[in-house]
PDB file of C-alpha atoms in Angstrom:
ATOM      1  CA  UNK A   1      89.473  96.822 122.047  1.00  0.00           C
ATOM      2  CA  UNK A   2      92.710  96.594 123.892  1.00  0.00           C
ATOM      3  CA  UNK A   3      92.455  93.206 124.593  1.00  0.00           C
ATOM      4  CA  UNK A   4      91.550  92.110 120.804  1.00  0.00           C
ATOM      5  CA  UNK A   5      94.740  94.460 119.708  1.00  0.00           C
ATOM      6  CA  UNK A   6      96.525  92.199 122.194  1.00  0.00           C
ATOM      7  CA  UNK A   7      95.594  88.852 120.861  1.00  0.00           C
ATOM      8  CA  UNK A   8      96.288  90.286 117.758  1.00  0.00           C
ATOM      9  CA  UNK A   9      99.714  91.353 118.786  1.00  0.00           C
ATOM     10  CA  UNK A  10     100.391  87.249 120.470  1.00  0.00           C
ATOM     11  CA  UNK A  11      98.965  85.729 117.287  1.00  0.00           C
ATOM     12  CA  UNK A  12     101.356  88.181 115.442  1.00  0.00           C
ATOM     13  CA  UNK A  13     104.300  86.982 117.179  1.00  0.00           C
ATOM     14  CA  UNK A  14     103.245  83.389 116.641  1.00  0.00           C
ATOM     15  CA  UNK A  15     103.104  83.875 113.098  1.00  0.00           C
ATOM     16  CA  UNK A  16     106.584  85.623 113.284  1.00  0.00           C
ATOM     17  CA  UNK A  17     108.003  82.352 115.326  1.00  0.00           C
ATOM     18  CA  UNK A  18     106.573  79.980 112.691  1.00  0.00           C
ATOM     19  CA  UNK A  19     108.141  82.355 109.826  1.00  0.00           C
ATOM     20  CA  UNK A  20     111.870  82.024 111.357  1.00  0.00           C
ATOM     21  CA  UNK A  21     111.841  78.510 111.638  1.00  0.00           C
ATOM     22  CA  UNK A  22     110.764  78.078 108.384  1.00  0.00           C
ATOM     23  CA  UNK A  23     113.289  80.845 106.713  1.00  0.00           C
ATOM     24  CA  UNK A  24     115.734  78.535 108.641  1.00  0.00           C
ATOM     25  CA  UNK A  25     115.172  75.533 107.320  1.00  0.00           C
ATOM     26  CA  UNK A  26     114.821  77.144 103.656  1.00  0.00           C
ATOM     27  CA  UNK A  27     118.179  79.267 104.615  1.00  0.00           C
ATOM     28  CA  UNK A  28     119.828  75.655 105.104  1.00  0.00           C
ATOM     29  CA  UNK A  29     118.455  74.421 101.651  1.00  0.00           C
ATOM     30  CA  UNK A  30     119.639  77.515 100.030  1.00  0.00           C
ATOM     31  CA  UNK A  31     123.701  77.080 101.053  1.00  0.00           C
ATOM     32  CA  UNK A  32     123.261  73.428 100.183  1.00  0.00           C
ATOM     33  CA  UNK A  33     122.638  74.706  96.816  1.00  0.00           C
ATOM     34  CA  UNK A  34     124.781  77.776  96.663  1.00  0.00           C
ATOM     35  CA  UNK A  35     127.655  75.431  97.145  1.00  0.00           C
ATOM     36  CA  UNK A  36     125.997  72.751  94.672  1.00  0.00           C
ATOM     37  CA  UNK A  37     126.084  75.773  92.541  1.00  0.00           C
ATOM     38  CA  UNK A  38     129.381  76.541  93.288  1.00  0.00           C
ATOM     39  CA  UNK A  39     130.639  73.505  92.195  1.00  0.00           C
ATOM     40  CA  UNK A  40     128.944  73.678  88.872  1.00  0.00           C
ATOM     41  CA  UNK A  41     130.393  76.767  88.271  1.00  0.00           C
ATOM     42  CA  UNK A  42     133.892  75.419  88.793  1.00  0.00           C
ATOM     43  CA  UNK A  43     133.372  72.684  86.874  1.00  0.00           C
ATOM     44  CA  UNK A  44     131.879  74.855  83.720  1.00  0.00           C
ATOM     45  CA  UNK A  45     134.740  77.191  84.476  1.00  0.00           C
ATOM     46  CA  UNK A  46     137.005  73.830  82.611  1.00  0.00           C
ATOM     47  CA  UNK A  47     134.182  73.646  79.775  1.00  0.00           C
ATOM     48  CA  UNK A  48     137.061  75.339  77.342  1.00  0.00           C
ATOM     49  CA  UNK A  49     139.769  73.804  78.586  1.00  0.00           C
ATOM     50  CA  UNK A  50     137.920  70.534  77.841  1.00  0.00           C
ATOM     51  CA  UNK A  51     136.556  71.346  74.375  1.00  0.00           C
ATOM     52  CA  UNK A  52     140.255  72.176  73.537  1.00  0.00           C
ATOM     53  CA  UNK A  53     141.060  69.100  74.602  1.00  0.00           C
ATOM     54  CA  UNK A  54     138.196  66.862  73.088  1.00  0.00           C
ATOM     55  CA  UNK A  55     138.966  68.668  69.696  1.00  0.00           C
ATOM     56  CA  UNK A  56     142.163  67.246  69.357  1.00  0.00           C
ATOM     57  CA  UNK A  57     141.897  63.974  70.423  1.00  0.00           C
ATOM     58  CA  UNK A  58     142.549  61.637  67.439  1.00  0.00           C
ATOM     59  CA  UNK A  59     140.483  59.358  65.943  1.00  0.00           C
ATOM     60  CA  UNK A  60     142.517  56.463  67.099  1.00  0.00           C
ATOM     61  CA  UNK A  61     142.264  57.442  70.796  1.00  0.00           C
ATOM     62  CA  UNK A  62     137.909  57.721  71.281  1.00  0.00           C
ATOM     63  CA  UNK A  63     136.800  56.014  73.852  1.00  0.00           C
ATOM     64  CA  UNK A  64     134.848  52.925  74.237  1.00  0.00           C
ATOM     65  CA  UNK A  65     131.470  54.495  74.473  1.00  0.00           C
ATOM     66  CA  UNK A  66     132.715  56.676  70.909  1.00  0.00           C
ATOM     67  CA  UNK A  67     133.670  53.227  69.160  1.00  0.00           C
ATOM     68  CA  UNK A  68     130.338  51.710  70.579  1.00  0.00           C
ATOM     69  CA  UNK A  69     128.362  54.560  68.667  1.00  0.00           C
ATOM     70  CA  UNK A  70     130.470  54.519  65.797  1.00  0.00           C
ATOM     71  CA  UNK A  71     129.375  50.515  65.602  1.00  0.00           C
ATOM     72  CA  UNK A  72     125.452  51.486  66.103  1.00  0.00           C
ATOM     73  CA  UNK A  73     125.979  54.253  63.050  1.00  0.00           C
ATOM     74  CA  UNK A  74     127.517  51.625  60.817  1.00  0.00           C
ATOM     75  CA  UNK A  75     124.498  49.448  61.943  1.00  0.00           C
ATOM     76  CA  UNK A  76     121.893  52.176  61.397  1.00  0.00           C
ATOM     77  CA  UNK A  77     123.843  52.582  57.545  1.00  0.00           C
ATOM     78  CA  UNK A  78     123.203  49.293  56.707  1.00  0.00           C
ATOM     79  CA  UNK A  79     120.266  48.634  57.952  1.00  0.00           C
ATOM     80  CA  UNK A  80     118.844  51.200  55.590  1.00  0.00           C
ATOM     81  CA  UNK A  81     118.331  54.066  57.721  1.00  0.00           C
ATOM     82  CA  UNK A  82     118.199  57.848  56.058  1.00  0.00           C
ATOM     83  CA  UNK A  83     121.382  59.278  57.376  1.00  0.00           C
ATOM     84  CA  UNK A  84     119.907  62.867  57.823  1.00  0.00           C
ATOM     85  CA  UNK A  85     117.288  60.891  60.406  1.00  0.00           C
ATOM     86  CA  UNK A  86     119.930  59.417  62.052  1.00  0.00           C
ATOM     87  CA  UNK A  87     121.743  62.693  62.921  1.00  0.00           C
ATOM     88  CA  UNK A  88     118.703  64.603  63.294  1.00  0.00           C
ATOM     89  CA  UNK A  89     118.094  62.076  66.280  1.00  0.00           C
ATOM     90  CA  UNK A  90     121.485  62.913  67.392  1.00  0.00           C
ATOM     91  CA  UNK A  91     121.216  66.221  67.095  1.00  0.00           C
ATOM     92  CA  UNK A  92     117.720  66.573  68.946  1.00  0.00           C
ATOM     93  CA  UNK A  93     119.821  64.378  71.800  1.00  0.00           C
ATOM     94  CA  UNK A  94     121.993  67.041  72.223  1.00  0.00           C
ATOM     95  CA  UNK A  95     119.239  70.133  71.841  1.00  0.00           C
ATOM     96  CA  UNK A  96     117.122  67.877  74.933  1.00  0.00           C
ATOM     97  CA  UNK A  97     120.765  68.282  77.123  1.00  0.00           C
ATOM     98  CA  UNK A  98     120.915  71.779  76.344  1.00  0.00           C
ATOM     99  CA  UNK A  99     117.495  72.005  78.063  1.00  0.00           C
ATOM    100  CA  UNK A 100     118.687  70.110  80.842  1.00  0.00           C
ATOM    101  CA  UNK A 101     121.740  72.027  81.459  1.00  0.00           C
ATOM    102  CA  UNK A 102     124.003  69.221  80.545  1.00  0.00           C
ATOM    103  CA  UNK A 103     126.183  71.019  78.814  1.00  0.00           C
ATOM    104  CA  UNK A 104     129.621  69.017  78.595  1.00  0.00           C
ATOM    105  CA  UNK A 105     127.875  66.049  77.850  1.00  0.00           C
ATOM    106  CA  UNK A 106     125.952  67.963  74.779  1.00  0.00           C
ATOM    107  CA  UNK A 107     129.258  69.259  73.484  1.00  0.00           C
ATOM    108  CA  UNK A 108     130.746  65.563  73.905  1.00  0.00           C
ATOM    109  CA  UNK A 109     127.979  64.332  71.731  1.00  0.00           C
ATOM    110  CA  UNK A 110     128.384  66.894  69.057  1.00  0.00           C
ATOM    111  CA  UNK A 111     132.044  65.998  68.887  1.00  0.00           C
ATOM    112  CA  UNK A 112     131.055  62.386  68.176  1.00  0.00           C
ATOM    113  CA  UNK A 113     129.008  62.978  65.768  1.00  0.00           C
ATOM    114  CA  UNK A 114     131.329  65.267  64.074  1.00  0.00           C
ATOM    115  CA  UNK A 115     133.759  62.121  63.808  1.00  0.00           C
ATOM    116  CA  UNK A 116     131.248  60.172  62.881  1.00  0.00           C
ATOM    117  CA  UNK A 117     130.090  62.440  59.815  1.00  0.00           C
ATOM    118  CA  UNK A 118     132.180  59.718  57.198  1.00  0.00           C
ATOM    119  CA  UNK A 119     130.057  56.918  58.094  1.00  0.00           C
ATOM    120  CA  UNK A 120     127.048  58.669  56.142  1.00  0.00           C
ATOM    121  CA  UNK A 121     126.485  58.623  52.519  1.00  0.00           C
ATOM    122  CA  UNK A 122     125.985  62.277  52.328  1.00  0.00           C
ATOM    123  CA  UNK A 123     127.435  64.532  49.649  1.00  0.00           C
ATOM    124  CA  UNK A 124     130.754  66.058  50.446  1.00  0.00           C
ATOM    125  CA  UNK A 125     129.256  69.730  50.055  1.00  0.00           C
ATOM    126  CA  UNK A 126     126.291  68.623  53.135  1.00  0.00           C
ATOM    127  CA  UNK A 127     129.740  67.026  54.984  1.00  0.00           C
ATOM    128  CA  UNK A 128     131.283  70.215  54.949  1.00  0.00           C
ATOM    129  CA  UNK A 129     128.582  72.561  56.111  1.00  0.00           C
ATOM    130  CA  UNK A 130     127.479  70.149  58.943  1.00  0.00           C
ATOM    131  CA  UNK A 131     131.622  70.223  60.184  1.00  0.00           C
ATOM    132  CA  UNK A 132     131.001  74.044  60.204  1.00  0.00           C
ATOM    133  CA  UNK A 133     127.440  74.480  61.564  1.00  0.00           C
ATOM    134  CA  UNK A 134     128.921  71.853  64.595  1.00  0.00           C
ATOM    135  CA  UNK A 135     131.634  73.805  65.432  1.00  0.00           C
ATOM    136  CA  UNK A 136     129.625  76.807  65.194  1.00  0.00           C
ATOM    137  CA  UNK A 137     127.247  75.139  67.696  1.00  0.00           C
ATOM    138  CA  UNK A 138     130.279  74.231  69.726  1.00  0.00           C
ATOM    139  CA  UNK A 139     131.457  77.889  70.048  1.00  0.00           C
ATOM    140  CA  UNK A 140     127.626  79.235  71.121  1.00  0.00           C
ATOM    141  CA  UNK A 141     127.224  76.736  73.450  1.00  0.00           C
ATOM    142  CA  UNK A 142     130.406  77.972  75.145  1.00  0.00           C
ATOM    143  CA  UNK A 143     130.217  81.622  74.830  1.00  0.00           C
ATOM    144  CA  UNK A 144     126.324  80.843  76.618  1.00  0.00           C
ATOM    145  CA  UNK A 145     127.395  78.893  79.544  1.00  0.00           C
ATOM    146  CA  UNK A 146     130.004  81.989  80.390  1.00  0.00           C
ATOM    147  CA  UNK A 147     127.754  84.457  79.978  1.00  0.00           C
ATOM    148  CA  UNK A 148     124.632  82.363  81.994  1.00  0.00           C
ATOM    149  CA  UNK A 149     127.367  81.862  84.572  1.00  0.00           C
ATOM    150  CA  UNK A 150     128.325  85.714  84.719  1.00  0.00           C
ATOM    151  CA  UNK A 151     124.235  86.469  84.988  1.00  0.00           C
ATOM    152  CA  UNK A 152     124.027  83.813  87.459  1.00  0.00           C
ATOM    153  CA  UNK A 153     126.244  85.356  89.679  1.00  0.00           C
ATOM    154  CA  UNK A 154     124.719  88.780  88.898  1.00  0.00           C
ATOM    155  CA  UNK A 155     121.506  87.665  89.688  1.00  0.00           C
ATOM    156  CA  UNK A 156     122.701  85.645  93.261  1.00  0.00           C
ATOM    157  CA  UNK A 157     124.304  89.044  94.161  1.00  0.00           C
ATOM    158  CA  UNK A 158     121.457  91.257  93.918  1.00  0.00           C
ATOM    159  CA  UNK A 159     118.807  88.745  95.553  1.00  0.00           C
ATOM    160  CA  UNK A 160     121.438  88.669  98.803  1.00  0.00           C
ATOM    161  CA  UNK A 161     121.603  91.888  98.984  1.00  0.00           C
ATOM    162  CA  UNK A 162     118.284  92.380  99.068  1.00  0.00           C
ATOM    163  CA  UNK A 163     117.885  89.554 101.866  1.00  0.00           C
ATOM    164  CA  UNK A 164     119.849  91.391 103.546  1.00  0.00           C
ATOM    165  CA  UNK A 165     118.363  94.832 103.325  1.00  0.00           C
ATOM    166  CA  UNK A 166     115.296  93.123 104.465  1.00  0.00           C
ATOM    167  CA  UNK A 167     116.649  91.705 107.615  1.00  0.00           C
ATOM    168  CA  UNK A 168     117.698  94.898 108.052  1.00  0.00           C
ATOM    169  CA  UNK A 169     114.228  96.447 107.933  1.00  0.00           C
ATOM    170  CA  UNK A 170     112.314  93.439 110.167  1.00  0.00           C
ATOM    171  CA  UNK A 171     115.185  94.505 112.621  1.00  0.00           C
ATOM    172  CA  UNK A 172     114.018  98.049 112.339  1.00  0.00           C
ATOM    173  CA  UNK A 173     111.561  99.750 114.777  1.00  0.00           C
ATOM    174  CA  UNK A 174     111.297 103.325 112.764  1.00  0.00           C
ATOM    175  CA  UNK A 175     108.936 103.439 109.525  1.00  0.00           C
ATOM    176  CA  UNK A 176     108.939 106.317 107.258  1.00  0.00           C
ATOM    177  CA  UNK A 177     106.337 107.540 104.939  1.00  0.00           C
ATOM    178  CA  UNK A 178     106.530 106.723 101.315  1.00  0.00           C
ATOM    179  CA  UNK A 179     107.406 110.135  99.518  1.00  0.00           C
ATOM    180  CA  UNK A 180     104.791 109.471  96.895  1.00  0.00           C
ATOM    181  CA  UNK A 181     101.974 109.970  99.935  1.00  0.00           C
ATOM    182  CA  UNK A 182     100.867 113.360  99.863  1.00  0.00           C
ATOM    183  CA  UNK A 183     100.174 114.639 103.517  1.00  0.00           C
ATOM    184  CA  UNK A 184      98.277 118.084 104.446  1.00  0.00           C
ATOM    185  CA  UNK A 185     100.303 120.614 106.547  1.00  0.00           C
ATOM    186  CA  UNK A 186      97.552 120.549 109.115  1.00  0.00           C
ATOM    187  CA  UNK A 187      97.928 116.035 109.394  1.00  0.00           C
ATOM    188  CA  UNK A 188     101.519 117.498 110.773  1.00  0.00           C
ATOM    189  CA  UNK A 189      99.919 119.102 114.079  1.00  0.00           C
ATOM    190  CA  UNK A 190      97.069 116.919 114.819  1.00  0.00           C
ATOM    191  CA  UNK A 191      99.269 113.346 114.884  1.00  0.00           C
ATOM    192  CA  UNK A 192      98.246 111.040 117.872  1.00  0.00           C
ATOM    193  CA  UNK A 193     100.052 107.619 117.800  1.00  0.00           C
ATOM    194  CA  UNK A 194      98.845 104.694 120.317  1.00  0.00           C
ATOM    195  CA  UNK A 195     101.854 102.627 121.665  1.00  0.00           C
ATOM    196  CA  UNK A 196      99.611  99.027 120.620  1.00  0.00           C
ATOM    197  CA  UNK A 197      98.195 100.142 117.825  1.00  0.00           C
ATOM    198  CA  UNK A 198     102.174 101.006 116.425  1.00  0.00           C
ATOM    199  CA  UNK A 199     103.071  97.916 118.063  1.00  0.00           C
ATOM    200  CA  UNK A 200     100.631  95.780 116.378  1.00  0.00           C
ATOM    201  CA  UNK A 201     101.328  97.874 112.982  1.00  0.00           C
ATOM    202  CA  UNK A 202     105.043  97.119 113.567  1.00  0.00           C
ATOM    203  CA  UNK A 203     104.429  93.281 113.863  1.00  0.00           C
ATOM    204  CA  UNK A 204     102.508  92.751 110.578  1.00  0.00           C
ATOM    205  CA  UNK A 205     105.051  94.424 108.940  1.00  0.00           C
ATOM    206  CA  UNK A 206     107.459  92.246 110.468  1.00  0.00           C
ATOM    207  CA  UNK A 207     105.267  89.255 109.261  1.00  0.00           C
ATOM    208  CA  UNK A 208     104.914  90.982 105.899  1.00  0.00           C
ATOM    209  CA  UNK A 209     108.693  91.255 105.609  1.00  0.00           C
ATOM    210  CA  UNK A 210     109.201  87.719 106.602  1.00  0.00           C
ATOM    211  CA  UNK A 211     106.932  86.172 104.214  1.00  0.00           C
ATOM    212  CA  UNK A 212     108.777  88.334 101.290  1.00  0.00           C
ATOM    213  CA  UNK A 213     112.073  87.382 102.770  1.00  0.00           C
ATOM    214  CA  UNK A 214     111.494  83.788 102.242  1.00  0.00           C
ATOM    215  CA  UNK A 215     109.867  84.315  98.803  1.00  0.00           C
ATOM    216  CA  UNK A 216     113.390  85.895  97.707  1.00  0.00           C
ATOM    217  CA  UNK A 217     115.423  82.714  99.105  1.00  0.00           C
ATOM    218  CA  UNK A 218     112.760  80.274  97.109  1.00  0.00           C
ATOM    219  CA  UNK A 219     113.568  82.856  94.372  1.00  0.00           C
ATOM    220  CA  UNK A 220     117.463  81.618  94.677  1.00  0.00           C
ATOM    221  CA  UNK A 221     116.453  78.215  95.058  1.00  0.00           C
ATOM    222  CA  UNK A 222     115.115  78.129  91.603  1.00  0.00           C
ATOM    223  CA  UNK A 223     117.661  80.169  89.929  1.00  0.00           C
ATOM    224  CA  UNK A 224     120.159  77.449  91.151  1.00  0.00           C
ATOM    225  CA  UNK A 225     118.013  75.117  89.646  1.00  0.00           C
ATOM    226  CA  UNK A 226     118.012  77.044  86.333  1.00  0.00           C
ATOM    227  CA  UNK A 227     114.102  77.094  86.630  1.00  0.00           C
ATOM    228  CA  UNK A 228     113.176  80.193  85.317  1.00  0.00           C
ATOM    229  CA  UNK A 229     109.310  80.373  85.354  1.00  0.00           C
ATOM    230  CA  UNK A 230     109.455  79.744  89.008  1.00  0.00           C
ATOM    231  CA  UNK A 231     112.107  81.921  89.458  1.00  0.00           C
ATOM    232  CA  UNK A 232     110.085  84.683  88.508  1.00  0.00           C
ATOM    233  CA  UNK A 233     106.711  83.240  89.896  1.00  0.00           C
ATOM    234  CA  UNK A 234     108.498  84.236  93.346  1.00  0.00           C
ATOM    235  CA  UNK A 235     109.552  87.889  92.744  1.00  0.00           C
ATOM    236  CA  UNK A 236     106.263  88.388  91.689  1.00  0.00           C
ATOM    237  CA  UNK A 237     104.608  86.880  95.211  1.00  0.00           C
ATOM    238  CA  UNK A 238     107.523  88.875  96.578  1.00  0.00           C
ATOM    239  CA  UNK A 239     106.651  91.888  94.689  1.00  0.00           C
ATOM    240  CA  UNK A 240     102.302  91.532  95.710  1.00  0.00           C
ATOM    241  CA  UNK A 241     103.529  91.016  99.774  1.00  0.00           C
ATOM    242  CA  UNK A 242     105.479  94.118  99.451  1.00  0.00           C
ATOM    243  CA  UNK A 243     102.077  95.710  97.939  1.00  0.00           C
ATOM    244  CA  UNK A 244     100.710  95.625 101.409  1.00  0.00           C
ATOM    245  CA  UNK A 245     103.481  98.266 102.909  1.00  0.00           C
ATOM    246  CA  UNK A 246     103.188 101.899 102.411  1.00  0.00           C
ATOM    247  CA  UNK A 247     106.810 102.949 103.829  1.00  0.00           C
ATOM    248  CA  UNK A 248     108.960 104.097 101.856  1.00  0.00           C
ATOM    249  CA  UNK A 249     111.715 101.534 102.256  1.00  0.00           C
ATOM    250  CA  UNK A 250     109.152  98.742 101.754  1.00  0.00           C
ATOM    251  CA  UNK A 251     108.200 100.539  98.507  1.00  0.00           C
ATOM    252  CA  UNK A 252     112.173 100.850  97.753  1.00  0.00           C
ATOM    253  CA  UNK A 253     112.523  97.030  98.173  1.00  0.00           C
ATOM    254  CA  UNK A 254     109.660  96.172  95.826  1.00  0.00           C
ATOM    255  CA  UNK A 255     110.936  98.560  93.078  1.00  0.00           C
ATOM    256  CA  UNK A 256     114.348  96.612  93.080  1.00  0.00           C
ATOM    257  CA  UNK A 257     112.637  93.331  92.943  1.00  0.00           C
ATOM    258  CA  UNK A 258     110.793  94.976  90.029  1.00  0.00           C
ATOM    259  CA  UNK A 259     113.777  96.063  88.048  1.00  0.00           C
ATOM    260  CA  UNK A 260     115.192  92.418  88.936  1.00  0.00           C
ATOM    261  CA  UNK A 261     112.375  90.806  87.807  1.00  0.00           C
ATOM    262  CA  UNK A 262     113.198  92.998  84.308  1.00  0.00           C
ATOM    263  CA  UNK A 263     116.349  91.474  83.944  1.00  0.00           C
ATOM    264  CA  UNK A 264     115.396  88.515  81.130  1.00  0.00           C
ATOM    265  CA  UNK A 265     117.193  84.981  81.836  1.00  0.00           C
ATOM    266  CA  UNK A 266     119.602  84.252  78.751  1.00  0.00           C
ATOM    267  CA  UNK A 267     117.664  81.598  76.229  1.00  0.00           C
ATOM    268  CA  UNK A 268     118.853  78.556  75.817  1.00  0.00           C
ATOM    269  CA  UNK A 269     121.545  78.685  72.078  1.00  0.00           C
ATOM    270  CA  UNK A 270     119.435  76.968  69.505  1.00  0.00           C
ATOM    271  CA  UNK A 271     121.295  74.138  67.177  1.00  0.00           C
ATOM    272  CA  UNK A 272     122.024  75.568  63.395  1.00  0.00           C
ATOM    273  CA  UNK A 273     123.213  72.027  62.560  1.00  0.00           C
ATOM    274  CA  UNK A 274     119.190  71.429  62.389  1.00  0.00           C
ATOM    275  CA  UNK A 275     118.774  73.745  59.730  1.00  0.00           C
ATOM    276  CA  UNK A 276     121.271  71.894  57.206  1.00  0.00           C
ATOM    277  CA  UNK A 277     118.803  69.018  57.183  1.00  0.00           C
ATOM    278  CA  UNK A 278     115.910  70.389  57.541  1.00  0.00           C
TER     279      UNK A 278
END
């Protein structure tokens, strides 16, 4: 028996080895992206200062790639085209963007296509509400990418601190109860503990930890990426390893990842200019 706890206890520490190397090389992906991250962040910090600017930028000073697709519109026109397909496909452009976090571009496109409303034939009443429902569009797509970035950072906060909580614990050699475990009066004066047997108990909770340690970092990995399904695929692995543990501050751990797991990920804003021509 000893010398299968043993083995046990050497495969344990194996595992453990294997666990570390891989949490580093995962640790070095994650500050790649934390500082890919942080230079979104920055440069979504300017998305105001740059709608401010795009909105008053004259007509006579577009670019070339604004007077190329004012040329394909007056194309489209006359080549018979329905104008409200035309900016429908413009307007689905910018929606696919949206979904692909491209958000200065999609608020450069829907400035475009605001200058390039007079090309249509459309009534002046449709004219008007699409200028409106546009700038509408502009000001939600804004007041979303502050607010994603202010979850973001919520979000990157909380999943630190609980990497760090858990390094904390694989670090630790004491284990409390969980308080929910009822225990007799009499369990109190018959308690005999075997120095392996801890020892061994101690390492797969070690391993345990690991493995939920390196969920949480894929966790970050994804958020960075704005992929949200696997972002929460990985709390809930993280949430099922932590199932295993009965102590009380492995029980603590998974209730925070279950309240973070609560937290829904802001949708992405919807167009209204659709609805004009729909």
């Amino acid at each position: 028996m000893k010398k299968f706890i043993y083995v046990l206890f050497l495969v344990g520490i194996a595992w453990l080895i294997k666990l570390s190397y891989d949490f580093y090389q995962i640790s070095a992906q994650v500050e790649t992206l934390q500082a890919t991250l942080h230079q979104s962040e920055q440069q979504n910090a300017h998305l105001n200062d740059r709608l401010v600017a795009i909105q008053r930028q004259a007509l006579g000073q577009q670019d070339q790639s604004l007077a190329t697709d004012s040329k394909q519109i007056k194309t489209e026109v006359a080549s018979g085209l329905s104008p409200n397909f035309v900016i429908q496909q413009q307007l689905e452009l910018v929606q696919f963007a949206l979904q692909q976090q491209q958000y200065v571009y999609a608020v450069e496109k829907l400035n475009q296509l605001e200058q390039a409303l007079e090309h249509y034939a459309l009534a002046d009443a449709v004219k008007k509400s699409l200028h409106q429902s546009i700038e509408q569009d502009k000001q939600n797509i804004q007041q979303f990418v502050l607010a994603r970035n202010a979850q973001q950072t919520l979000l990157e906060d909380i999943l630190h601190q609980l990497d760090q909580k858990i390094a904390e614990e694989i670090e630790s050699t004491q284990l409390k109860p969980s308080s929910h475990v009822a225990e007799h009066f009499w369990q109190k004066w018959f308690q005999i503990d075997v120095v392996t047997q801890a020892s061994a108990e101690l390492v797969n909770r070690k391993i345990i930890l690991k493995e939920t340690q390196l969920r949480i970092l894929l966790a970050q990995q994804a958020l960075a990426r704005g992929e949200a399904l696997e972002y929460q695929s990985m709390l809930n692995l993280a949430i099922q390893q932590l199932n295993a543990l009965p102590d009380a501050a492995s029980q603590q751990l998974k209730q925070q990842l279950i309240n973070l797991k609560q937290i829904q990920m802001l949708p992405v804003p919807k167009l209204n200019s659709t609805a004009i021509l729909g």
